Coordinates of C-alpha atoms in Angstrom, one line a residue:
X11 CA 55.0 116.0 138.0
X12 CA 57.7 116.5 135.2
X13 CA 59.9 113.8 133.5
X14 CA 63.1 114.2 133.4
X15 CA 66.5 112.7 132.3
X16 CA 68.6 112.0 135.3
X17 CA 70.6 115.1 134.8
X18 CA 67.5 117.3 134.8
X19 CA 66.5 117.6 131.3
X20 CA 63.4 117.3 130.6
X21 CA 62.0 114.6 128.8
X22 CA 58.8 116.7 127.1
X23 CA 60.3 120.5 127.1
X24 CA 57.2 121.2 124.7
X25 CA 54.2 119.2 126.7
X26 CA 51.5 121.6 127.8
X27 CA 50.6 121.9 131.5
X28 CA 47.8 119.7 131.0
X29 CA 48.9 116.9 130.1
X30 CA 47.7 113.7 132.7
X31 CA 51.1 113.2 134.2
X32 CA 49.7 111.3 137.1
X33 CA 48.3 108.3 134.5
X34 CA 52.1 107.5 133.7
X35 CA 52.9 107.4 137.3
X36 CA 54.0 103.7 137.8
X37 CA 55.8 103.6 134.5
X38 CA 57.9 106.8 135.0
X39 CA 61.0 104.7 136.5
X40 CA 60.9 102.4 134.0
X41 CA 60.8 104.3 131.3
X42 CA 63.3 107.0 132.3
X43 CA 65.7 104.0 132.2
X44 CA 65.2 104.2 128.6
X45 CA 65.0 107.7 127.7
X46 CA 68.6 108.0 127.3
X47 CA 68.0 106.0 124.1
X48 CA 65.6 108.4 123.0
X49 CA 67.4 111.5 123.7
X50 CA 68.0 112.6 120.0
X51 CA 64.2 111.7 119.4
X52 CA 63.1 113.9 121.7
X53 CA 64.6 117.2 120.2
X54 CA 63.1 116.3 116.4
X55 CA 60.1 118.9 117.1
X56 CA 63.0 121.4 117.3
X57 CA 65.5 119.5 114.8
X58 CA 69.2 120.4 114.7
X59 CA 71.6 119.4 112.4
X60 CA 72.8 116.7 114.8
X61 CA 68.9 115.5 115.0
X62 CA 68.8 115.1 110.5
X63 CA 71.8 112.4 110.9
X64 CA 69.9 110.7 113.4
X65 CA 66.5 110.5 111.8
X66 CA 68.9 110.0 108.4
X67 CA 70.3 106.6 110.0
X68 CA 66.8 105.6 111.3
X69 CA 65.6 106.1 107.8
X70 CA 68.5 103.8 106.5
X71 CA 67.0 101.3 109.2
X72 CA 63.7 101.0 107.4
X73 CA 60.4 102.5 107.7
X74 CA 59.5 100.7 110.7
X75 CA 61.9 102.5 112.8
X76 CA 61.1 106.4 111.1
X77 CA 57.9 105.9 111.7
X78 CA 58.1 104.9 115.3
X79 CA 60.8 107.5 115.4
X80 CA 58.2 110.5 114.3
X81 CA 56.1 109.1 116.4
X82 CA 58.0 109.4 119.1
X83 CA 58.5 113.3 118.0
X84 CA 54.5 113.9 117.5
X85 CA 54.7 112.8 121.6
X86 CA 56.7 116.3 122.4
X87 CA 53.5 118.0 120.6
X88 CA 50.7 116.0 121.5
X89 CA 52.4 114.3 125.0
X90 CA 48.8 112.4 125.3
X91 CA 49.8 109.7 123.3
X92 CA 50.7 106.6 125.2
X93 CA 54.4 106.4 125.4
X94 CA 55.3 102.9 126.6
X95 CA 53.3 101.3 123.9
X96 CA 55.5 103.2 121.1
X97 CA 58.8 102.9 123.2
X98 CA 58.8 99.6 123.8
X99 CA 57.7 99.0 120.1
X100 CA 60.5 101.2 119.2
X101 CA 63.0 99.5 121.3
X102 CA 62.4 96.1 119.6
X103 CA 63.4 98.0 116.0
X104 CA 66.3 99.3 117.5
X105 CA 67.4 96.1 118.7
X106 CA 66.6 94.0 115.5
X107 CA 67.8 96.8 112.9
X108 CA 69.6 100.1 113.9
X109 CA 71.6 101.5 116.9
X110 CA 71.3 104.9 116.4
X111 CA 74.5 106.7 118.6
X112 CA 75.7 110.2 118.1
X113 CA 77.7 111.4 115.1
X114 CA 81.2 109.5 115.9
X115 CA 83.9 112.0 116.7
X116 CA 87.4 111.3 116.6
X117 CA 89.8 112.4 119.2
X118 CA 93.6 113.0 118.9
X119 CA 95.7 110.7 121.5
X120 CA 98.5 113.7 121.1
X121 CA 97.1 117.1 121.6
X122 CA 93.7 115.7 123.0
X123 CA 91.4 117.5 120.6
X124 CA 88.4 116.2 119.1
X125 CA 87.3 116.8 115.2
X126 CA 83.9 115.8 113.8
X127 CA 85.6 114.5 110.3
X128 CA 87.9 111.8 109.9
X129 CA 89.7 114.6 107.4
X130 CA 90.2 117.1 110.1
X131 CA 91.2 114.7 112.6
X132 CA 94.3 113.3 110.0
X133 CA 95.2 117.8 108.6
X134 CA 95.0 119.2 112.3
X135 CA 98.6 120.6 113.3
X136 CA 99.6 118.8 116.1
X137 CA 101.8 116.1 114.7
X138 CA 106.1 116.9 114.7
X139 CA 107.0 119.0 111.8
X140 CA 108.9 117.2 109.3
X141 CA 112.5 117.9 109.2
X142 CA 113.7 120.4 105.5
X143 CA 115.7 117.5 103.6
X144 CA 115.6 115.9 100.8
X145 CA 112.2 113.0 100.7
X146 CA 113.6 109.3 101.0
X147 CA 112.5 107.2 97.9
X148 CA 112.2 103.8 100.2
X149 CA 108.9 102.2 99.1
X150 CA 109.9 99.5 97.1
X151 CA 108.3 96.2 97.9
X152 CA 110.1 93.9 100.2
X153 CA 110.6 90.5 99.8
X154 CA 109.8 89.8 103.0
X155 CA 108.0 92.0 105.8
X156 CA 110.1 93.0 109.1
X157 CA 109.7 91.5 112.0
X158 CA 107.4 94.4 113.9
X159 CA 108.9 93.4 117.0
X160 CA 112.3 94.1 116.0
X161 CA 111.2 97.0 114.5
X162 CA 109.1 98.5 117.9
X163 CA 112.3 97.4 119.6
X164 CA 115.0 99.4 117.3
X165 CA 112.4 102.2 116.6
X166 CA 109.9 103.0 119.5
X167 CA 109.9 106.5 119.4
X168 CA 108.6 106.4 116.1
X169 CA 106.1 103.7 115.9
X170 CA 103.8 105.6 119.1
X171 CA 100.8 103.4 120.5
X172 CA 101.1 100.9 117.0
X173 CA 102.5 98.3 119.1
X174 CA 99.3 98.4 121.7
X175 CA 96.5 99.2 119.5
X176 CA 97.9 97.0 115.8
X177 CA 96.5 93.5 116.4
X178 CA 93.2 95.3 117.8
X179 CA 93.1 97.3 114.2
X180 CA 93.9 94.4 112.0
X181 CA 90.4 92.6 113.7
X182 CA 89.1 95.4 112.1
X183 CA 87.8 97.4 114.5
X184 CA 86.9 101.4 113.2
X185 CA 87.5 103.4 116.0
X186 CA 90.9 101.7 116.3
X187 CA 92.0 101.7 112.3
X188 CA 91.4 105.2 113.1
X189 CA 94.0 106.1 115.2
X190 CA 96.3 103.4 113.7
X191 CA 96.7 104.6 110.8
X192 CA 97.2 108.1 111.5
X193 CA 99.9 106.8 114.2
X194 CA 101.4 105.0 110.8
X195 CA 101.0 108.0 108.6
X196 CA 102.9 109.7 111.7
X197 CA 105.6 107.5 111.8
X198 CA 106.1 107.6 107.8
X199 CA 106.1 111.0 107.4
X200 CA 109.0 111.3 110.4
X201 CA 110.9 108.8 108.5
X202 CA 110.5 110.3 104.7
X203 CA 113.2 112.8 105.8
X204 CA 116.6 111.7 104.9
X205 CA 118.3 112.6 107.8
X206 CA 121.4 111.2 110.1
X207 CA 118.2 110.2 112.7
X208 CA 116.1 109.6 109.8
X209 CA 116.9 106.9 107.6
X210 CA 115.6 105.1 104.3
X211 CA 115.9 101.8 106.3
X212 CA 113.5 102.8 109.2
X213 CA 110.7 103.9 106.9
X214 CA 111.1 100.9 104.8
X215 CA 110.8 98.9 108.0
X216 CA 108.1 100.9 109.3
X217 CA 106.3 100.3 106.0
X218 CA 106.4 97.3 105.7
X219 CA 106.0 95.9 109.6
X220 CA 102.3 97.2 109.9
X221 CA 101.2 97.5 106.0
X222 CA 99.9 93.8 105.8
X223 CA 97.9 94.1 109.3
X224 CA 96.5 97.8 108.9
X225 CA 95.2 96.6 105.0
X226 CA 93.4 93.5 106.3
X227 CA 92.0 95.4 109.6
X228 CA 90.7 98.3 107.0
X229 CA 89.5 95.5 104.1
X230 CA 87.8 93.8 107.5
X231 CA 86.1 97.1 108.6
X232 CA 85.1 97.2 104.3
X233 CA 83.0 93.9 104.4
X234 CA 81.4 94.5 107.6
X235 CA 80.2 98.0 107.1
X236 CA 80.4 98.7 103.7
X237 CA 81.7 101.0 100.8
X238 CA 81.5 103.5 103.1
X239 CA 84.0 103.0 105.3
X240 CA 86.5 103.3 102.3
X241 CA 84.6 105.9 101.2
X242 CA 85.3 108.3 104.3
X243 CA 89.2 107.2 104.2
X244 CA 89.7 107.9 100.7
X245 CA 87.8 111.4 101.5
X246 CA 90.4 112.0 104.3
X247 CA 93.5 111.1 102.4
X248 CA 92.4 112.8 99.4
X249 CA 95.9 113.9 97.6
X250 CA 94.0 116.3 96.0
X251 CA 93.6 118.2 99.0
X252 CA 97.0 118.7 99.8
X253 CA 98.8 117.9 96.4
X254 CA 100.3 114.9 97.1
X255 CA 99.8 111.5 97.9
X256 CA 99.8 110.6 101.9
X257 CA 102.3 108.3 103.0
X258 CA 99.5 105.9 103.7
X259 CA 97.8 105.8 100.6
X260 CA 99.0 102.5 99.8
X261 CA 96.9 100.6 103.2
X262 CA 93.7 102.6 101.7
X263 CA 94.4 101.4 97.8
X264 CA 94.9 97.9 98.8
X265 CA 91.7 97.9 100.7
X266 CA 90.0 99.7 98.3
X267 CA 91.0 97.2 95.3
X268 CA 89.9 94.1 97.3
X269 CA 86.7 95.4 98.1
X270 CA 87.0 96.5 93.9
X271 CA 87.6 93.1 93.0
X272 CA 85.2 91.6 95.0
X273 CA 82.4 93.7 94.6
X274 CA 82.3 93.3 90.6
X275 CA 82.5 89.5 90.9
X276 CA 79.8 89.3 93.1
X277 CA 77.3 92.4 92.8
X278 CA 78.7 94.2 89.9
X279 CA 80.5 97.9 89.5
X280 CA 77.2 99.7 89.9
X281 CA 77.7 99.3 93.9
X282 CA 81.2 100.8 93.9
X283 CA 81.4 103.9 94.7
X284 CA 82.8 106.1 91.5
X285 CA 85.1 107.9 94.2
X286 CA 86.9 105.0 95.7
X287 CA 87.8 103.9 92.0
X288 CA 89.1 107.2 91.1
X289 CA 90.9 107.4 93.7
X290 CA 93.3 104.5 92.5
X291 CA 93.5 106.2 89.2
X292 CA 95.2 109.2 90.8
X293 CA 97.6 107.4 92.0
X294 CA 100.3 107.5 89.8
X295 CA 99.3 111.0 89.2
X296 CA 101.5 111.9 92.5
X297 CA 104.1 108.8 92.7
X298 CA 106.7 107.2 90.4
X299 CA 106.7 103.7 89.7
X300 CA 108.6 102.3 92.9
X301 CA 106.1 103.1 95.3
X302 CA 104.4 100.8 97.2
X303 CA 101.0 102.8 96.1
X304 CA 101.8 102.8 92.8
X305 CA 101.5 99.3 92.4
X306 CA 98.5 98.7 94.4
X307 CA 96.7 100.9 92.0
X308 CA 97.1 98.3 89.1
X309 CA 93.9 97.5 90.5
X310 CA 92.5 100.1 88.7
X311 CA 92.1 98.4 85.5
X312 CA 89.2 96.3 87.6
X313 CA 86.9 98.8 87.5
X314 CA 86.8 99.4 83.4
X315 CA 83.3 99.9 82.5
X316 CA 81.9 101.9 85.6
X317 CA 79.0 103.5 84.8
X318 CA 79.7 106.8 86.5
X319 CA 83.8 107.0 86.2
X320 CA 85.8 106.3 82.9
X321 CA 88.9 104.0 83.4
X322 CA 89.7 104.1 79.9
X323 CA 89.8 108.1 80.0
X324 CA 92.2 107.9 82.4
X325 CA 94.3 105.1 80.8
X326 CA 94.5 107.2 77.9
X327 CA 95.5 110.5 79.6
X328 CA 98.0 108.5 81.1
X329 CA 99.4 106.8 78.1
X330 CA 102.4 109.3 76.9
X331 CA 103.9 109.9 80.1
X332 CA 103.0 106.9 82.4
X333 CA 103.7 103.8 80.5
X334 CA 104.2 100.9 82.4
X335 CA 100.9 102.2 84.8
X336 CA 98.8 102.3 81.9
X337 CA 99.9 98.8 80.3
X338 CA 99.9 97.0 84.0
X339 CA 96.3 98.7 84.3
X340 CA 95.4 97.7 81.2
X341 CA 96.7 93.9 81.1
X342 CA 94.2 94.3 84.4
X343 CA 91.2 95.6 82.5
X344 CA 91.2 93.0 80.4
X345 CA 91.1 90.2 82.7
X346 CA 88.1 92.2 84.3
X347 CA 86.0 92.9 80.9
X348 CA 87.9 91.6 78.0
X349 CA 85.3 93.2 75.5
X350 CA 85.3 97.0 77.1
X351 CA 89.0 96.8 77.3
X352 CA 89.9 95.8 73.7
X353 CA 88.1 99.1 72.5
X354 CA 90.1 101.1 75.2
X355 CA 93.1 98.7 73.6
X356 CA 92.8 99.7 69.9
X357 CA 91.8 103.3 70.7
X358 CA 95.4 103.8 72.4
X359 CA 97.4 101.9 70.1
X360 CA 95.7 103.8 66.6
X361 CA 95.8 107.0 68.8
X362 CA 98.0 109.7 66.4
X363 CA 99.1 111.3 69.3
X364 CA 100.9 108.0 70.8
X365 CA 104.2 108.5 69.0
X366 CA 108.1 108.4 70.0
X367 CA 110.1 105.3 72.1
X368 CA 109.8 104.4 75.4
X369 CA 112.9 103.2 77.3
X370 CA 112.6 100.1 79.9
X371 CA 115.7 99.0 81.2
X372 CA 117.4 97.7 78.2
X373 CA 115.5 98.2 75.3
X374 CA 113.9 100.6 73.3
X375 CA 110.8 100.4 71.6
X376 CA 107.6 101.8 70.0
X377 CA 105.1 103.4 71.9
X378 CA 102.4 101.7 70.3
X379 CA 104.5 98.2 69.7
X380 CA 105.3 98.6 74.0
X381 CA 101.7 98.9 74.2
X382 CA 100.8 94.8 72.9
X383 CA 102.7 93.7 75.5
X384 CA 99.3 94.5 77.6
X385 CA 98.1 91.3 75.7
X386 CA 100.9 89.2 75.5
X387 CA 100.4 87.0 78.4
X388 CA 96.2 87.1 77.8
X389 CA 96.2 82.9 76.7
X390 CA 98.4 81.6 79.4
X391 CA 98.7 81.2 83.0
X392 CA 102.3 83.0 83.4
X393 CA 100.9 86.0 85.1
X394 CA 97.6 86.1 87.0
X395 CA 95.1 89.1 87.0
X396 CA 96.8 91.9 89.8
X397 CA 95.2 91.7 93.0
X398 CA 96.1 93.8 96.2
X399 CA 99.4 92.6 97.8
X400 CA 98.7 90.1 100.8
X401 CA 95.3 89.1 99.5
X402 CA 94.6 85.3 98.8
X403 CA 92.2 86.2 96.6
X404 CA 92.0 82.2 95.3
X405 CA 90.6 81.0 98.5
X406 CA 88.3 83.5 98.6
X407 CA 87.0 83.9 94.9
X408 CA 86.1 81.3 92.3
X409 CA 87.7 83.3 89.3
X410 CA 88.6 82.4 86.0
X411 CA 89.6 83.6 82.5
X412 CA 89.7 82.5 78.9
X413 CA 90.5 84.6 76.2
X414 CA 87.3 85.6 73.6
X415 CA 88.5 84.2 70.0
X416 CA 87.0 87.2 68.3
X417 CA 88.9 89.7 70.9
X418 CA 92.1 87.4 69.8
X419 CA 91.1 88.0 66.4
X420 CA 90.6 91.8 67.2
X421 CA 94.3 91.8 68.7
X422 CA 95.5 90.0 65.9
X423 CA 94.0 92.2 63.1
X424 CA 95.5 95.7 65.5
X425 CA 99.2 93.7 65.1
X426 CA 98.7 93.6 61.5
X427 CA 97.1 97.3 61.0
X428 CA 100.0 98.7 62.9
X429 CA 102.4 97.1 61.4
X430 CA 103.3 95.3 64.8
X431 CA 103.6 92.0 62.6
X432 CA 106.5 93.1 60.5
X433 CA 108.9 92.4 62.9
X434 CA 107.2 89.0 64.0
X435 CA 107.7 85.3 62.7
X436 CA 105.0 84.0 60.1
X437 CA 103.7 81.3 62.6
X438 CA 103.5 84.5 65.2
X439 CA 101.4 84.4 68.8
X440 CA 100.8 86.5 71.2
X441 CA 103.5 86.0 73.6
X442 CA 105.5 87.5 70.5
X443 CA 103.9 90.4 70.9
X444 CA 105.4 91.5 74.0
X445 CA 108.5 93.5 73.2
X446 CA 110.7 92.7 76.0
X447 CA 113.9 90.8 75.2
X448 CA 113.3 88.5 78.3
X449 CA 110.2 87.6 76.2
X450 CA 111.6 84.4 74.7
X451 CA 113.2 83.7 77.9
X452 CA 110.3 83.4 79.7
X453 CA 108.4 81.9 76.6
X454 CA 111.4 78.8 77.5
X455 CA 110.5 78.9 81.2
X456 CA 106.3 79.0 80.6
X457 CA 107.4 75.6 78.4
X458 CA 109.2 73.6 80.4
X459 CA 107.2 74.3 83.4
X460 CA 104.2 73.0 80.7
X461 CA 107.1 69.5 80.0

């Protein structure tokens, strides 16, 4: 007699000849019914590639389930062995702590081809070639987000299977965030062409219509499986690979700054991965400062103090050419790790290579003296910490902040040293160190909001 799957493989290719089939007789039907399970199992005394990731997740599972798992593979060599005994055993682990399926594939709802990678599935050449025009500048925040019925109903050649699979994705489920957001990316990328068909107002709507859902489905999919969900999108929509930021950079940075956030509040930054965190800080590498992306990676400043990736060498590298990035990020840091970010604070503004003006809107100023404006709003409520558009981080996060005196004092002796003060009354504060002249007229709103 020779077990077999129901398609005809067998079940022991390696068993010798003599093994006692006939003793397992009455327990063949039964446990056929279960071999499918063990499939993968079954091939570790030959192990492919495929086989590692298996016996890789099982040993994520614990070492209940590897050993029952080698166990199982010692059967193909030594077929003996009592199987129901170790299978059922088996079966109980996999229940209680690991379903161990094949390595997930992803298949294109297009062309029809599959891709072991989430990175191949997103770079494979079947979507529409974008049309040789000049790149719309339309991601600037909206007050308010379209209605994405209107905009399926003005725009359904663009927005693909959104409509049918969005409130599915925003639940967060994986296999569906997957093909939703490269539908989005899709649909961006058609409308980033300025064109007579193609217009600023259709990507802004596009945008905006499926960027609050798609964030909370991918921040969902974060907190039920992990980092490394986030992980495997920011390895897909790496700008590095293509040298330049994907339209849907913005979805993965706000997910990527809640989980941030969350993560060194509650467990600390050693458990965020150094990649995801660097991948905000490239950000503005690729964008200017009216994209959407651009200011979800404020969230950046969060992460200050990672043991394995250096926020403050980025902030600055960044500090001559991307000023209002590195003093958003910064403001950030501090409300993250006051004490790490005051020595990234005076190491920026004593820096000798930090010299000329820098122009914002209607004023001029100092590239150092623009740089306490980081630290202007650091002993009031004005402005909170940034946090990831959409997130109600309050109701989710017991947070608060008060200001170190001797990091006050640190700020306070910096004004002095670079000559920040001259400028300044006698009685001075920090909110007179921000340099903006709407300064004082939000000094008069923060006061009689106080009356």
């Amino acid at each position: 007699m020779r077990l077999t799957f129901d398609d005809g493989t067998p079940l022991l290719e390696d068993a010798p000849d003599s093994v006692p089939y006939a003793e397992w007789d009455d327990r063949v039907d039964e446990y056929r019914s279960q071999a499918y399970r063990y499939h993968d199992l079954r091939q570790w005394a030959t192990p492919s590639s495929r086989d590692q990731q298996t016996l890789a997740q099982a040993t994520m599972a614990g070492d209940s389930v590897e050993d029952d798992a080698r166990a199982y593979s010692d059967l193909a060599l030594s077929p003996a062995v009592a199987i129901e005994p170790r299978a059922n055993h088996y079966q109980e682990n996999l229940t209680s702590q690991v379903a161990i399926q094949p390595p997930m594939s992803y298949e294109c709802d297009h062309c029809g081809a599959s891709f072991e990678t989430l990175s191949r599935f997103r770079l494979h050449e079947c979507s529409p070639e974008p049309a040789d025009d000049t790149p719309v500048d339309s991601s600037s925040p909206a007050d308010s987000a379209p209605d994405s019925v209107a905009v399926e109903t003005e725009y359904p050649a663009l927005v693909g299977d959104l409509p049918d699979i969005i409130e599915e994705a925003k639940e967060g489920d994986l296999s569906t965030l997957y093909r939703a957001i490269a539908e989005y990316e899709t649909a961006l990328t058609k409308t980033s062409i300025q064109t007579e068909s193609r217009s600023d107002d259709a990507h802004h709507d596009i945008l905006f219509a499926y960027y609050e859902p798609l964030a909370e489905g991918l921040d969902t999919a974060a907190q039920a499986n992990g980092w490394d969900v986030l992980v495997e999108f920011v390895d897909a929509y790496n700008p590095r690979e293509q040298d330049r930021l994907p339209e849907v950079a913005h979805v993965i940075a706000n997910a990527v700054g809640r989980s941030l956030v969350r993560t060194r509040l509650s467990e600390g930054l050693d458990s965020v991965p150094a990649e995801a965190l660097a991948y905000l800080g490239e950000i503005p590498e690729y964008v200017d400062e009216f994209a959407v992306a651009f200011e979800e990676s404020y969230t950046y400043g969060w992460g200050i103090g990672h043991p394995a990736h250096s926020v403050g060498d980025q902030l600055r590298a960044l500090a001559d050419t991307e000023h209002k990035w590195t003093s958003i990020t910064l403001k950030t840091a501090f409300y993250a790790d006051q004490h790490t970010a005051i020595d990234v604070f005076e190491e920026l503004v004593t820096s000798e290579t930090l010299t000329g003006t820098i122009e914002r809107m209607t004023f001029e100023v100092g590239a150092a003296r623009y740089y306490f404006g980081a630290v202007a709003d650091l002993e009031r409520d004005f402005l909170n910490p940034h946090v990831p558009m959409y997130w109600e981080w309050e109701e989710e996060i017991d947070y608060t902040f008060t200001l170190d005196p001797d990091v006050k004092q640190r700020i306070r002796q910096l004004a002095h040293e670079t000559g920040v003060t001259e400028d300044l009354p006698a009685d001075w504060t920090l909110p007179d160190l921000d340099p903006s002249p709407f300064s004082e007229f939000e000094e008069e709103l923060f006061a009689d909001e106080e009356r």
